């Protein structure tokens, strides 16, 4: 794929290696209004059955196929619409991959497959890439299969900071695919001074021109960080309540114009919103397609950091094939090739060095290979237990439904 010219602004050049081609971003609208959003809220509150299903028998030795569900624009694609790294994987292993952009959102995807998962049935995918908190839910309900690390020797390349997470100790059930930040973006023509904090979004002069994300952990995470809460640490109802009160206030008084998923990009382009809480990779795309109009920053008090992870659904009969796929994508050269397209944080040690051979600027991109100072400003929203997930999710959803 031929890359687009990099933006002229030095700060954005640091954030961008190359733009993604399509008009949709990697994350799409989380929740609509009315019945659709209510259905999502109910799906999010499901706690699963008491009896956990059993894993399917593995037929990988005789069936050399994989079905992979992922987000939009989340793998390398060439001008013909083919996936070069997948083609190379098939040539190397003989395993054919049916790749689909079936994950439009964590909650909507879960809503489509949760009944089959609860019964231990095949959901039509052997591997899916979902965000940390949703992976934690699936593991808790027994909806994922344990990974055989002996089949994934390249897992030794997993960055040390990602090897042991609270929702999956020792990475028994999941392995990171890509990660990213939530931060603040602004129209540089209208707001040339930029932003360093979430509080600046509440300036009365910007009333009705602010957008926020419909992903609870990102919007609430940034507000809580702005209020001095360590979202990775110990906090509870009081801290979340203070942040939800602030959010509710800014929605009720009209400061916040829209609460959206990836469609917030349209509001930035048509200038309905001049600043927003955003996902880093989307601003990469916007600047490439619209002339470098937006700045992006992780707030001084911190932004959120998340990962999307490979999981094998409980009903998949091809786990060993998936383990070979994961092993392949943990080769540093392959990880660097994917990173050059998707512009998100790669979890693979050695990929930065491999990226130097592709483009030194790519290797210095803080969105792909963040250094210690960048990571010091990024925080992972701690894993919620079932009760907290229902309660906090319902509080956030109530504001979305009333907005």
mmCIF file of C-alpha atoms in Angstrom:
data_model
loop_
_atom_site.group_PDB
_atom_site.id
_atom_site.type_symbol
_atom_site.label_atom_id
_atom_site.label_comp_id
_atom_site.label_asym_id
_atom_site.label_seq_id
_atom_site.Cartn_x
_atom_site.Cartn_y
_atom_site.Cartn_z
ATOM 1 C CA UNK A 1 0.000 0.000 0.000
ATOM 2 C CA UNK A 2 1.358 3.431 -0.929
ATOM 3 C CA UNK A 3 1.412 5.695 2.146
ATOM 4 C CA UNK A 4 -0.116 9.149 2.053
ATOM 5 C CA UNK A 5 2.177 12.151 2.591
ATOM 6 C CA UNK A 6 2.819 12.844 6.258
ATOM 7 C CA UNK A 7 1.300 16.029 7.736
ATOM 8 C CA UNK A 8 3.515 19.068 7.929
ATOM 9 C CA UNK A 9 3.065 19.771 11.633
ATOM 10 C CA UNK A 10 6.032 18.284 13.549
ATOM 11 C CA UNK A 11 3.901 17.132 16.484
ATOM 12 C CA UNK A 12 1.468 15.267 14.271
ATOM 13 C CA UNK A 13 4.316 13.853 12.215
ATOM 14 C CA UNK A 14 5.511 12.320 15.448
ATOM 15 C CA UNK A 15 2.087 10.726 15.902
ATOM 16 C CA UNK A 16 1.558 9.563 12.338
ATOM 17 C CA UNK A 17 3.357 7.039 10.162
ATOM 18 C CA UNK A 18 0.733 6.588 7.520
ATOM 19 C CA UNK A 19 -3.010 7.032 7.288
ATOM 20 C CA UNK A 20 -5.642 4.393 7.138
ATOM 21 C CA UNK A 21 -7.575 4.370 3.886
ATOM 22 C CA UNK A 22 -11.240 3.890 4.609
ATOM 23 C CA UNK A 23 -13.698 6.348 6.106
ATOM 24 C CA UNK A 24 -14.607 4.119 9.037
ATOM 25 C CA UNK A 25 -12.262 3.975 12.037
ATOM 26 C CA UNK A 26 -11.296 0.929 14.063
ATOM 27 C CA UNK A 27 -14.021 1.575 16.600
ATOM 28 C CA UNK A 28 -17.600 2.440 15.642
ATOM 29 C CA UNK A 29 -20.671 3.787 17.413
ATOM 30 C CA UNK A 30 -21.172 2.093 20.769
ATOM 31 C CA UNK A 31 -24.813 2.784 21.471
ATOM 32 C CA UNK A 32 -27.768 4.400 19.768
ATOM 33 C CA UNK A 33 -30.830 5.873 21.373
ATOM 34 C CA UNK A 34 -34.037 4.151 22.496
ATOM 35 C CA UNK A 35 -34.502 0.407 22.221
ATOM 36 C CA UNK A 36 -31.101 -0.252 20.656
ATOM 37 C CA UNK A 37 -29.222 1.306 23.542
ATOM 38 C CA UNK A 38 -31.493 -0.345 26.073
ATOM 39 C CA UNK A 39 -30.747 -3.730 24.527
ATOM 40 C CA UNK A 40 -27.025 -3.039 24.781
ATOM 41 C CA UNK A 41 -27.402 -2.106 28.436
ATOM 42 C CA UNK A 42 -29.209 -5.363 29.134
ATOM 43 C CA UNK A 43 -26.528 -7.337 27.280
ATOM 44 C CA UNK A 44 -23.830 -5.629 29.315
ATOM 45 C CA UNK A 45 -25.588 -6.557 32.555
ATOM 46 C CA UNK A 46 -25.848 -10.262 31.759
ATOM 47 C CA UNK A 47 -23.853 -12.274 34.263
ATOM 48 C CA UNK A 48 -23.770 -15.594 32.430
ATOM 49 C CA UNK A 49 -24.953 -18.977 33.627
ATOM 50 C CA UNK A 50 -23.701 -20.736 36.746
ATOM 51 C CA UNK A 51 -22.501 -23.816 34.853
ATOM 52 C CA UNK A 52 -19.513 -23.072 32.630
ATOM 53 C CA UNK A 53 -19.458 -24.722 29.193
ATOM 54 C CA UNK A 54 -16.796 -27.164 28.024
ATOM 55 C CA UNK A 55 -14.310 -26.484 25.265
ATOM 56 C CA UNK A 56 -14.935 -27.979 21.820
ATOM 57 C CA UNK A 57 -12.831 -30.869 20.562
ATOM 58 C CA UNK A 58 -9.919 -29.599 18.458
ATOM 59 C CA UNK A 59 -9.885 -30.602 14.784
ATOM 60 C CA UNK A 60 -6.892 -28.434 13.806
ATOM 61 C CA UNK A 61 -4.786 -31.400 12.689
ATOM 62 C CA UNK A 62 -7.293 -32.248 9.953
ATOM 63 C CA UNK A 63 -8.930 -28.842 9.296
ATOM 64 C CA UNK A 64 -6.409 -26.186 8.268
ATOM 65 C CA UNK A 65 -8.675 -23.149 8.527
ATOM 66 C CA UNK A 66 -9.301 -20.234 10.882
ATOM 67 C CA UNK A 67 -12.167 -17.769 11.097
ATOM 68 C CA UNK A 68 -11.007 -14.460 12.611
ATOM 69 C CA UNK A 69 -13.346 -11.691 13.800
ATOM 70 C CA UNK A 70 -11.663 -8.299 14.249
ATOM 71 C CA UNK A 71 -12.333 -4.548 14.208
ATOM 72 C CA UNK A 72 -12.377 -2.431 11.048
ATOM 73 C CA UNK A 73 -9.025 -1.236 9.675
ATOM 74 C CA UNK A 74 -7.067 -3.292 12.176
ATOM 75 C CA UNK A 75 -4.688 -5.272 9.974
ATOM 76 C CA UNK A 76 -2.439 -4.496 7.010
ATOM 77 C CA UNK A 77 -4.296 -4.231 3.692
ATOM 78 C CA UNK A 78 -2.929 -3.677 0.199
ATOM 79 C CA UNK A 79 -4.465 -1.727 -2.677
ATOM 80 C CA UNK A 80 -6.221 -4.857 -3.927
ATOM 81 C CA UNK A 81 -7.961 -5.335 -0.574
ATOM 82 C CA UNK A 82 -5.857 -8.344 0.372
ATOM 83 C CA UNK A 83 -4.066 -8.878 3.683
ATOM 84 C CA UNK A 84 -0.333 -9.359 2.986
ATOM 85 C CA UNK A 85 0.630 -10.776 6.380
ATOM 86 C CA UNK A 86 -2.268 -13.236 6.311
ATOM 87 C CA UNK A 87 -1.255 -14.376 2.839
ATOM 88 C CA UNK A 88 2.273 -14.944 4.131
ATOM 89 C CA UNK A 89 0.908 -16.888 7.110
ATOM 90 C CA UNK A 90 -1.063 -19.177 4.814
ATOM 91 C CA UNK A 91 1.979 -19.713 2.602
ATOM 92 C CA UNK A 92 4.059 -20.588 5.656
ATOM 93 C CA UNK A 93 1.606 -22.867 7.465
ATOM 94 C CA UNK A 94 -0.982 -23.998 4.926
ATOM 95 C CA UNK A 95 -3.723 -22.628 7.192
ATOM 96 C CA UNK A 96 -6.322 -20.533 5.345
ATOM 97 C CA UNK A 97 -7.835 -17.601 7.241
ATOM 98 C CA UNK A 98 -11.317 -16.180 6.697
ATOM 99 C CA UNK A 99 -10.868 -12.654 8.072
ATOM 100 C CA UNK A 100 -13.908 -10.496 8.848
ATOM 101 C CA UNK A 101 -14.406 -7.037 10.343
ATOM 102 C CA UNK A 102 -17.224 -8.404 12.477
ATOM 103 C CA UNK A 103 -16.428 -6.551 15.720
ATOM 104 C CA UNK A 104 -18.131 -3.174 15.533
ATOM 105 C CA UNK A 105 -18.142 -2.727 19.300
ATOM 106 C CA UNK A 106 -17.478 -4.850 22.393
ATOM 107 C CA UNK A 107 -21.060 -4.767 23.669
ATOM 108 C CA UNK A 108 -22.791 -5.286 20.334
ATOM 109 C CA UNK A 109 -20.475 -8.179 19.457
ATOM 110 C CA UNK A 110 -21.074 -9.758 22.845
ATOM 111 C CA UNK A 111 -24.808 -9.296 22.422
ATOM 112 C CA UNK A 112 -24.701 -11.285 19.181
ATOM 113 C CA UNK A 113 -22.738 -14.248 20.536
ATOM 114 C CA UNK A 114 -23.435 -14.484 24.275
ATOM 115 C CA UNK A 115 -26.240 -17.047 24.026
ATOM 116 C CA UNK A 116 -24.084 -19.389 21.925
ATOM 117 C CA UNK A 117 -21.126 -18.876 24.265
ATOM 118 C CA UNK A 118 -23.253 -19.768 27.285
ATOM 119 C CA UNK A 119 -24.153 -23.062 25.601
ATOM 120 C CA UNK A 120 -20.575 -23.772 24.532
ATOM 121 C CA UNK A 121 -21.581 -23.560 20.879
ATOM 122 C CA UNK A 122 -19.452 -22.454 17.927
ATOM 123 C CA UNK A 123 -20.074 -18.716 17.380
ATOM 124 C CA UNK A 124 -18.680 -18.799 13.842
ATOM 125 C CA UNK A 125 -15.257 -17.489 14.837
ATOM 126 C CA UNK A 126 -12.175 -19.344 16.038
ATOM 127 C CA UNK A 127 -10.514 -16.175 17.278
ATOM 128 C CA UNK A 128 -11.769 -12.691 18.085
ATOM 129 C CA UNK A 129 -9.971 -9.544 19.236
ATOM 130 C CA UNK A 130 -11.781 -7.780 22.081
ATOM 131 C CA UNK A 131 -10.866 -5.128 24.625
ATOM 132 C CA UNK A 132 -9.399 -5.899 28.053
ATOM 133 C CA UNK A 133 -12.574 -5.429 30.083
ATOM 134 C CA UNK A 134 -14.705 -7.548 27.745
ATOM 135 C CA UNK A 135 -12.054 -10.260 27.716
ATOM 136 C CA UNK A 136 -12.165 -10.170 31.509
ATOM 137 C CA UNK A 137 -15.913 -10.746 31.392
ATOM 138 C CA UNK A 138 -15.627 -13.661 28.980
ATOM 139 C CA UNK A 139 -12.933 -15.292 31.094
ATOM 140 C CA UNK A 140 -15.011 -14.818 34.241
ATOM 141 C CA UNK A 141 -17.992 -16.537 32.604
ATOM 142 C CA UNK A 142 -15.879 -19.413 31.264
ATOM 143 C CA UNK A 143 -16.427 -18.463 27.627
ATOM 144 C CA UNK A 144 -12.795 -18.714 26.481
ATOM 145 C CA UNK A 145 -10.352 -21.574 25.994
ATOM 146 C CA UNK A 146 -6.990 -21.806 27.708
ATOM 147 C CA UNK A 147 -4.002 -21.214 25.467
ATOM 148 C CA UNK A 148 -1.181 -23.747 25.203
ATOM 149 C CA UNK A 149 1.921 -21.571 25.488
ATOM 150 C CA UNK A 150 4.039 -24.436 24.185
ATOM 151 C CA UNK A 151 2.393 -23.811 20.816
ATOM 152 C CA UNK A 152 3.246 -20.095 20.990
ATOM 153 C CA UNK A 153 7.036 -19.928 21.523
ATOM 154 C CA UNK A 154 7.143 -16.352 20.208
ATOM 155 C CA UNK A 155 5.095 -15.347 23.246
ATOM 156 C CA UNK A 156 8.515 -14.771 24.766
ATOM 157 C CA UNK A 157 8.412 -11.541 22.724
ATOM 158 C CA UNK A 158 5.418 -10.206 24.664
ATOM 159 C CA UNK A 159 6.344 -6.938 26.354
ATOM 160 C CA UNK A 160 7.004 -7.588 30.071
ATOM 161 C CA UNK A 161 4.403 -5.019 31.170
ATOM 162 C CA UNK A 162 1.661 -7.038 29.438
ATOM 163 C CA UNK A 163 2.598 -10.522 30.612
ATOM 164 C CA UNK A 164 0.570 -10.546 33.828
ATOM 165 C CA UNK A 165 -2.742 -8.654 33.961
ATOM 166 C CA UNK A 166 -5.410 -8.760 36.636
ATOM 167 C CA UNK A 167 -8.150 -10.073 34.333
ATOM 168 C CA UNK A 168 -5.926 -12.885 33.021
ATOM 169 C CA UNK A 169 -2.960 -13.734 35.275
ATOM 170 C CA UNK A 170 -0.106 -15.232 33.295
ATOM 171 C CA UNK A 171 -1.999 -14.739 30.038
ATOM 172 C CA UNK A 172 -3.606 -18.137 30.339
ATOM 173 C CA UNK A 173 -6.596 -17.175 28.190
ATOM 174 C CA UNK A 174 -5.654 -14.113 26.134
ATOM 175 C CA UNK A 175 -2.789 -12.457 24.261
ATOM 176 C CA UNK A 176 -2.653 -8.779 23.200
ATOM 177 C CA UNK A 177 -3.176 -7.887 19.545
ATOM 178 C CA UNK A 178 -2.835 -4.063 19.511
ATOM 179 C CA UNK A 179 -3.296 -1.217 21.985
ATOM 180 C CA UNK A 180 -3.938 2.509 22.032
ATOM 181 C CA UNK A 181 -4.661 5.687 23.963
ATOM 182 C CA UNK A 182 -7.689 7.844 24.650
ATOM 183 C CA UNK A 183 -6.870 11.532 24.893
ATOM 184 C CA UNK A 184 -7.988 14.962 23.698
ATOM 185 C CA UNK A 185 -8.142 16.304 20.146
ATOM 186 C CA UNK A 186 -8.900 19.849 19.029
ATOM 187 C CA UNK A 187 -9.322 21.905 15.877
ATOM 188 C CA UNK A 188 -5.996 23.720 15.560
ATOM 189 C CA UNK A 189 -7.421 26.490 13.365
ATOM 190 C CA UNK A 190 -10.155 27.400 15.858
ATOM 191 C CA UNK A 191 -8.241 26.552 19.047
ATOM 192 C CA UNK A 192 -4.567 27.229 18.308
ATOM 193 C CA UNK A 193 -3.504 27.056 21.973
ATOM 194 C CA UNK A 194 -4.544 23.429 22.257
ATOM 195 C CA UNK A 195 -5.418 21.508 25.426
ATOM 196 C CA UNK A 196 -3.538 19.889 28.265
ATOM 197 C CA UNK A 197 -6.457 18.862 30.510
ATOM 198 C CA UNK A 198 -10.006 17.553 30.437
ATOM 199 C CA UNK A 199 -11.113 20.518 32.571
ATOM 200 C CA UNK A 200 -10.373 22.845 29.666
ATOM 201 C CA UNK A 201 -13.134 21.115 27.702
ATOM 202 C CA UNK A 202 -15.639 22.625 30.135
ATOM 203 C CA UNK A 203 -14.733 26.228 29.226
ATOM 204 C CA UNK A 204 -18.073 28.085 28.774
ATOM 205 C CA UNK A 205 -16.855 29.545 25.482
ATOM 206 C CA UNK A 206 -16.961 25.989 24.059
ATOM 207 C CA UNK A 207 -20.535 25.257 25.104
ATOM 208 C CA UNK A 208 -22.176 22.904 22.642
ATOM 209 C CA UNK A 209 -18.917 22.268 20.770
ATOM 210 C CA UNK A 210 -17.483 19.367 22.808
ATOM 211 C CA UNK A 211 -17.669 15.662 22.002
ATOM 212 C CA UNK A 212 -16.965 12.668 24.250
ATOM 213 C CA UNK A 213 -16.739 8.926 23.698
ATOM 214 C CA UNK A 214 -19.552 6.480 24.346
ATOM 215 C CA UNK A 215 -16.985 4.029 25.749
ATOM 216 C CA UNK A 216 -17.445 4.358 29.515
ATOM 217 C CA UNK A 217 -13.909 3.436 30.530
ATOM 218 C CA UNK A 218 -12.373 6.083 28.279
ATOM 219 C CA UNK A 219 -14.662 9.039 28.962
ATOM 220 C CA UNK A 220 -15.073 8.344 32.672
ATOM 221 C CA UNK A 221 -11.434 7.311 32.938
ATOM 222 C CA UNK A 222 -10.234 10.679 31.634
ATOM 223 C CA UNK A 223 -12.638 12.594 33.886
ATOM 224 C CA UNK A 224 -11.568 10.588 36.933
ATOM 225 C CA UNK A 225 -7.898 11.122 36.131
ATOM 226 C CA UNK A 226 -8.576 14.833 35.783
ATOM 227 C CA UNK A 227 -10.085 14.729 39.294
ATOM 228 C CA UNK A 228 -6.930 13.116 40.668
ATOM 229 C CA UNK A 229 -8.092 9.485 40.794
ATOM 230 C CA UNK A 230 -5.668 6.677 39.967
ATOM 231 C CA UNK A 231 -7.980 4.649 37.748
ATOM 232 C CA UNK A 232 -5.549 1.717 37.854
ATOM 233 C CA UNK A 233 -5.586 1.625 41.651
ATOM 234 C CA UNK A 234 -8.070 1.452 44.510
ATOM 235 C CA UNK A 235 -11.226 3.514 44.066
ATOM 236 C CA UNK A 236 -14.945 2.952 44.436
ATOM 237 C CA UNK A 237 -18.411 4.461 44.427
ATOM 238 C CA UNK A 238 -17.343 7.826 45.810
ATOM 239 C CA UNK A 239 -14.721 8.499 43.154
ATOM 240 C CA UNK A 240 -16.835 7.179 40.297
ATOM 241 C CA UNK A 241 -19.846 9.096 41.630
ATOM 242 C CA UNK A 242 -17.951 12.391 41.621
ATOM 243 C CA UNK A 243 -16.890 11.827 38.012
ATOM 244 C CA UNK A 244 -20.355 10.770 36.853
ATOM 245 C CA UNK A 245 -21.808 13.881 38.507
ATOM 246 C CA UNK A 246 -19.375 16.050 36.541
ATOM 247 C CA UNK A 247 -20.194 14.225 33.326
ATOM 248 C CA UNK A 248 -23.931 14.510 33.946
ATOM 249 C CA UNK A 249 -23.561 18.239 34.643
ATOM 250 C CA UNK A 250 -21.680 18.890 31.406
ATOM 251 C CA UNK A 251 -24.237 16.934 29.380
ATOM 252 C CA UNK A 252 -27.233 18.560 31.090
ATOM 253 C CA UNK A 253 -25.981 22.116 30.634
ATOM 254 C CA UNK A 254 -25.282 21.583 26.944
ATOM 255 C CA UNK A 255 -21.483 21.771 27.163
ATOM 256 C CA UNK A 256 -21.257 18.294 25.614
ATOM 257 C CA UNK A 257 -22.838 18.233 22.183
ATOM 258 C CA UNK A 258 -22.435 14.556 21.359
ATOM 259 C CA UNK A 259 -21.612 11.236 23.049
ATOM 260 C CA UNK A 260 -20.490 8.928 20.288
ATOM 261 C CA UNK A 261 -18.216 6.161 19.194
ATOM 262 C CA UNK A 262 -16.154 6.494 16.041
ATOM 263 C CA UNK A 263 -18.775 8.683 14.368
ATOM 264 C CA UNK A 264 -17.489 11.573 16.489
ATOM 265 C CA UNK A 265 -15.040 12.082 13.616
ATOM 266 C CA UNK A 266 -17.826 13.444 11.437
ATOM 267 C CA UNK A 267 -18.606 16.091 14.044
ATOM 268 C CA UNK A 268 -14.973 17.204 14.112
ATOM 269 C CA UNK A 269 -14.829 17.392 10.326
ATOM 270 C CA UNK A 270 -18.004 19.462 9.949
ATOM 271 C CA UNK A 271 -16.994 21.529 13.012
ATOM 272 C CA UNK A 272 -20.104 20.724 15.031
ATOM 273 C CA UNK A 273 -17.510 19.935 17.693
ATOM 274 C CA UNK A 274 -14.206 21.754 18.039
ATOM 275 C CA UNK A 275 -12.654 19.482 20.662
ATOM 276 C CA UNK A 276 -13.338 15.985 21.934
ATOM 277 C CA UNK A 277 -12.224 12.993 23.942
ATOM 278 C CA UNK A 278 -10.970 10.684 21.190
ATOM 279 C CA UNK A 279 -9.053 7.552 20.260
ATOM 280 C CA UNK A 280 -5.534 8.255 19.071
ATOM 281 C CA UNK A 281 -5.626 6.302 15.813
ATOM 282 C CA UNK A 282 -8.725 8.110 14.559
ATOM 283 C CA UNK A 283 -6.927 11.454 14.661
ATOM 284 C CA UNK A 284 -4.157 9.901 12.578
ATOM 285 C CA UNK A 285 -6.751 9.173 9.917
ATOM 286 C CA UNK A 286 -8.529 12.528 10.170
ATOM 287 C CA UNK A 287 -5.358 14.521 9.687
ATOM 288 C CA UNK A 288 -4.299 12.472 6.676
ATOM 289 C CA UNK A 289 -7.695 12.860 5.014
ATOM 290 C CA UNK A 290 -8.445 16.482 5.911
ATOM 291 C CA UNK A 291 -5.179 18.392 5.889
ATOM 292 C CA UNK A 292 -3.670 18.140 9.353
ATOM 293 C CA UNK A 293 -6.332 20.162 11.154
ATOM 294 C CA UNK A 294 -6.319 18.495 14.577
ATOM 295 C CA UNK A 295 -3.943 18.360 17.477
ATOM 296 C CA UNK A 296 -3.843 15.399 19.853
ATOM 297 C CA UNK A 297 -2.534 15.094 23.391
ATOM 298 C CA UNK A 298 -2.599 12.728 26.297
ATOM 299 C CA UNK A 299 -3.701 15.051 29.165
ATOM 300 C CA UNK A 300 -1.092 16.032 31.717
ATOM 301 C CA UNK A 301 -3.043 14.223 34.424
ATOM 302 C CA UNK A 302 -3.230 11.135 32.250
ATOM 303 C CA UNK A 303 -5.065 9.330 29.498
ATOM 304 C CA UNK A 304 -6.385 5.802 29.232
ATOM 305 C CA UNK A 305 -4.435 2.899 27.797
ATOM 306 C CA UNK A 306 -6.160 -0.202 26.503
ATOM 307 C CA UNK A 307 -5.407 -3.371 24.577
ATOM 308 C CA UNK A 308 -7.478 -5.538 22.302
ATOM 309 C CA UNK A 309 -6.686 -9.201 22.779
ATOM 310 C CA UNK A 310 -6.824 -12.497 20.928
ATOM 311 C CA UNK A 311 -9.246 -14.935 22.575
ATOM 312 C CA UNK A 312 -10.401 -18.373 21.449
ATOM 313 C CA UNK A 313 -14.172 -18.738 22.036
ATOM 314 C CA UNK A 314 -15.180 -21.792 24.012
ATOM 315 C CA UNK A 315 -16.927 -23.426 21.019
ATOM 316 C CA UNK A 316 -14.082 -23.073 18.518
ATOM 317 C CA UNK A 317 -12.760 -26.441 17.238
ATOM 318 C CA UNK A 318 -9.496 -24.963 15.878
ATOM 319 C CA UNK A 319 -7.566 -23.677 18.893
ATOM 320 C CA UNK A 320 -4.219 -25.123 17.786
ATOM 321 C CA UNK A 321 -4.527 -23.324 14.449
ATOM 322 C CA UNK A 322 -5.174 -20.060 16.293
ATOM 323 C CA UNK A 323 -2.118 -20.613 18.475
ATOM 324 C CA UNK A 324 -0.036 -20.872 15.293
ATOM 325 C CA UNK A 325 -1.588 -17.606 14.096
ATOM 326 C CA UNK A 326 -0.736 -15.847 17.350
ATOM 327 C CA UNK A 327 2.795 -17.196 17.215
ATOM 328 C CA UNK A 328 3.189 -15.824 13.683
ATOM 329 C CA UNK A 329 2.032 -12.336 14.617
ATOM 330 C CA UNK A 330 4.469 -12.291 17.519
ATOM 331 C CA UNK A 331 7.401 -12.401 15.127
ATOM 332 C CA UNK A 332 8.887 -8.874 15.405
ATOM 333 C CA UNK A 333 9.126 -8.373 11.640
ATOM 334 C CA UNK A 334 5.465 -9.290 11.178
ATOM 335 C CA UNK A 335 4.404 -7.101 14.098
ATOM 336 C CA UNK A 336 6.298 -4.173 12.568
ATOM 337 C CA UNK A 337 4.573 -4.693 9.224
ATOM 338 C CA UNK A 338 1.149 -4.587 10.882
ATOM 339 C CA UNK A 339 2.134 -1.545 12.964
ATOM 340 C CA UNK A 340 3.158 0.334 9.832
ATOM 341 C CA UNK A 341 -0.444 0.094 8.660
ATOM 342 C CA UNK A 342 -2.628 0.281 11.764
ATOM 343 C CA UNK A 343 -0.599 2.860 13.760
ATOM 344 C CA UNK A 344 -1.484 1.415 17.167
ATOM 345 C CA UNK A 345 0.727 0.172 19.975
ATOM 346 C CA UNK A 346 2.312 -3.176 19.175
ATOM 347 C CA UNK A 347 2.783 -5.541 22.139
ATOM 348 C CA UNK A 348 5.766 -7.290 20.551
ATOM 349 C CA UNK A 349 9.282 -6.692 21.846
ATOM 350 C CA UNK A 350 11.742 -6.347 18.987
ATOM 351 C CA UNK A 351 9.149 -4.840 16.651
ATOM 352 C CA UNK A 352 10.620 -1.371 17.099
ATOM 353 C CA UNK A 353 14.002 -2.537 15.895
ATOM 354 C CA UNK A 354 12.345 -4.292 12.961
ATOM 355 C CA UNK A 355 10.419 -1.092 12.186
ATOM 356 C CA UNK A 356 13.677 0.806 11.787
ATOM 357 C CA UNK A 357 14.208 -1.132 8.567
ATOM 358 C CA UNK A 358 10.813 0.014 7.292
ATOM 359 C CA UNK A 359 10.996 3.655 8.348
ATOM 360 C CA UNK A 360 12.927 5.260 11.231
ATOM 361 C CA UNK A 361 10.077 7.716 11.763
ATOM 362 C CA UNK A 362 7.747 4.785 12.248
ATOM 363 C CA UNK A 363 10.036 3.415 14.939
ATOM 364 C CA UNK A 364 9.927 6.772 16.758
ATOM 365 C CA UNK A 365 6.128 7.041 16.644
ATOM 366 C CA UNK A 366 4.934 7.382 20.251
ATOM 367 C CA UNK A 367 1.536 5.894 19.358
ATOM 368 C CA UNK A 368 3.199 2.633 18.280
ATOM 369 C CA UNK A 369 6.347 2.469 20.382
ATOM 370 C CA UNK A 370 5.691 4.707 23.403
ATOM 371 C CA UNK A 371 8.667 5.491 25.588
ATOM 372 C CA UNK A 372 8.682 5.565 29.382
ATOM 373 C CA UNK A 373 7.641 9.229 29.583
ATOM 374 C CA UNK A 374 4.636 8.661 27.324
ATOM 375 C CA UNK A 375 3.560 5.522 29.171
ATOM 376 C CA UNK A 376 3.878 7.332 32.501
ATOM 377 C CA UNK A 377 0.877 9.449 31.448
ATOM 378 C CA UNK A 378 -1.220 6.458 30.363
ATOM 379 C CA UNK A 379 -3.352 4.454 32.786
ATOM 380 C CA UNK A 380 -5.331 1.238 32.482
ATOM 381 C CA UNK A 381 -8.870 1.419 33.875
ATOM 382 C CA UNK A 382 -8.889 -1.235 36.573
ATOM 383 C CA UNK A 383 -10.931 -4.368 36.105
ATOM 384 C CA UNK A 384 -14.441 -4.111 37.564
ATOM 385 C CA UNK A 385 -16.155 -6.984 39.320
ATOM 386 C CA UNK A 386 -19.579 -8.075 38.110
ATOM 387 C CA UNK A 387 -21.511 -5.843 40.506
ATOM 388 C CA UNK A 388 -19.423 -2.774 39.679
ATOM 389 C CA UNK A 389 -19.685 -3.423 35.964
ATOM 390 C CA UNK A 390 -23.465 -3.493 36.154
ATOM 391 C CA UNK A 391 -23.774 -0.488 38.449
ATOM 392 C CA UNK A 392 -21.259 1.830 36.787
ATOM 393 C CA UNK A 393 -22.307 0.765 33.315
ATOM 394 C CA UNK A 394 -25.947 1.484 34.107
ATOM 395 C CA UNK A 395 -25.062 4.928 35.488
ATOM 396 C CA UNK A 396 -23.194 5.792 32.305
ATOM 397 C CA UNK A 397 -25.840 4.317 30.030
ATOM 398 C CA UNK A 398 -28.537 6.377 31.727
ATOM 399 C CA UNK A 399 -26.732 9.552 30.680
ATOM 400 C CA UNK A 400 -26.325 8.274 27.120
ATOM 401 C CA UNK A 401 -30.015 7.441 26.909
ATOM 402 C CA UNK A 402 -30.995 10.850 28.259
ATOM 403 C CA UNK A 403 -28.571 12.863 26.128
#
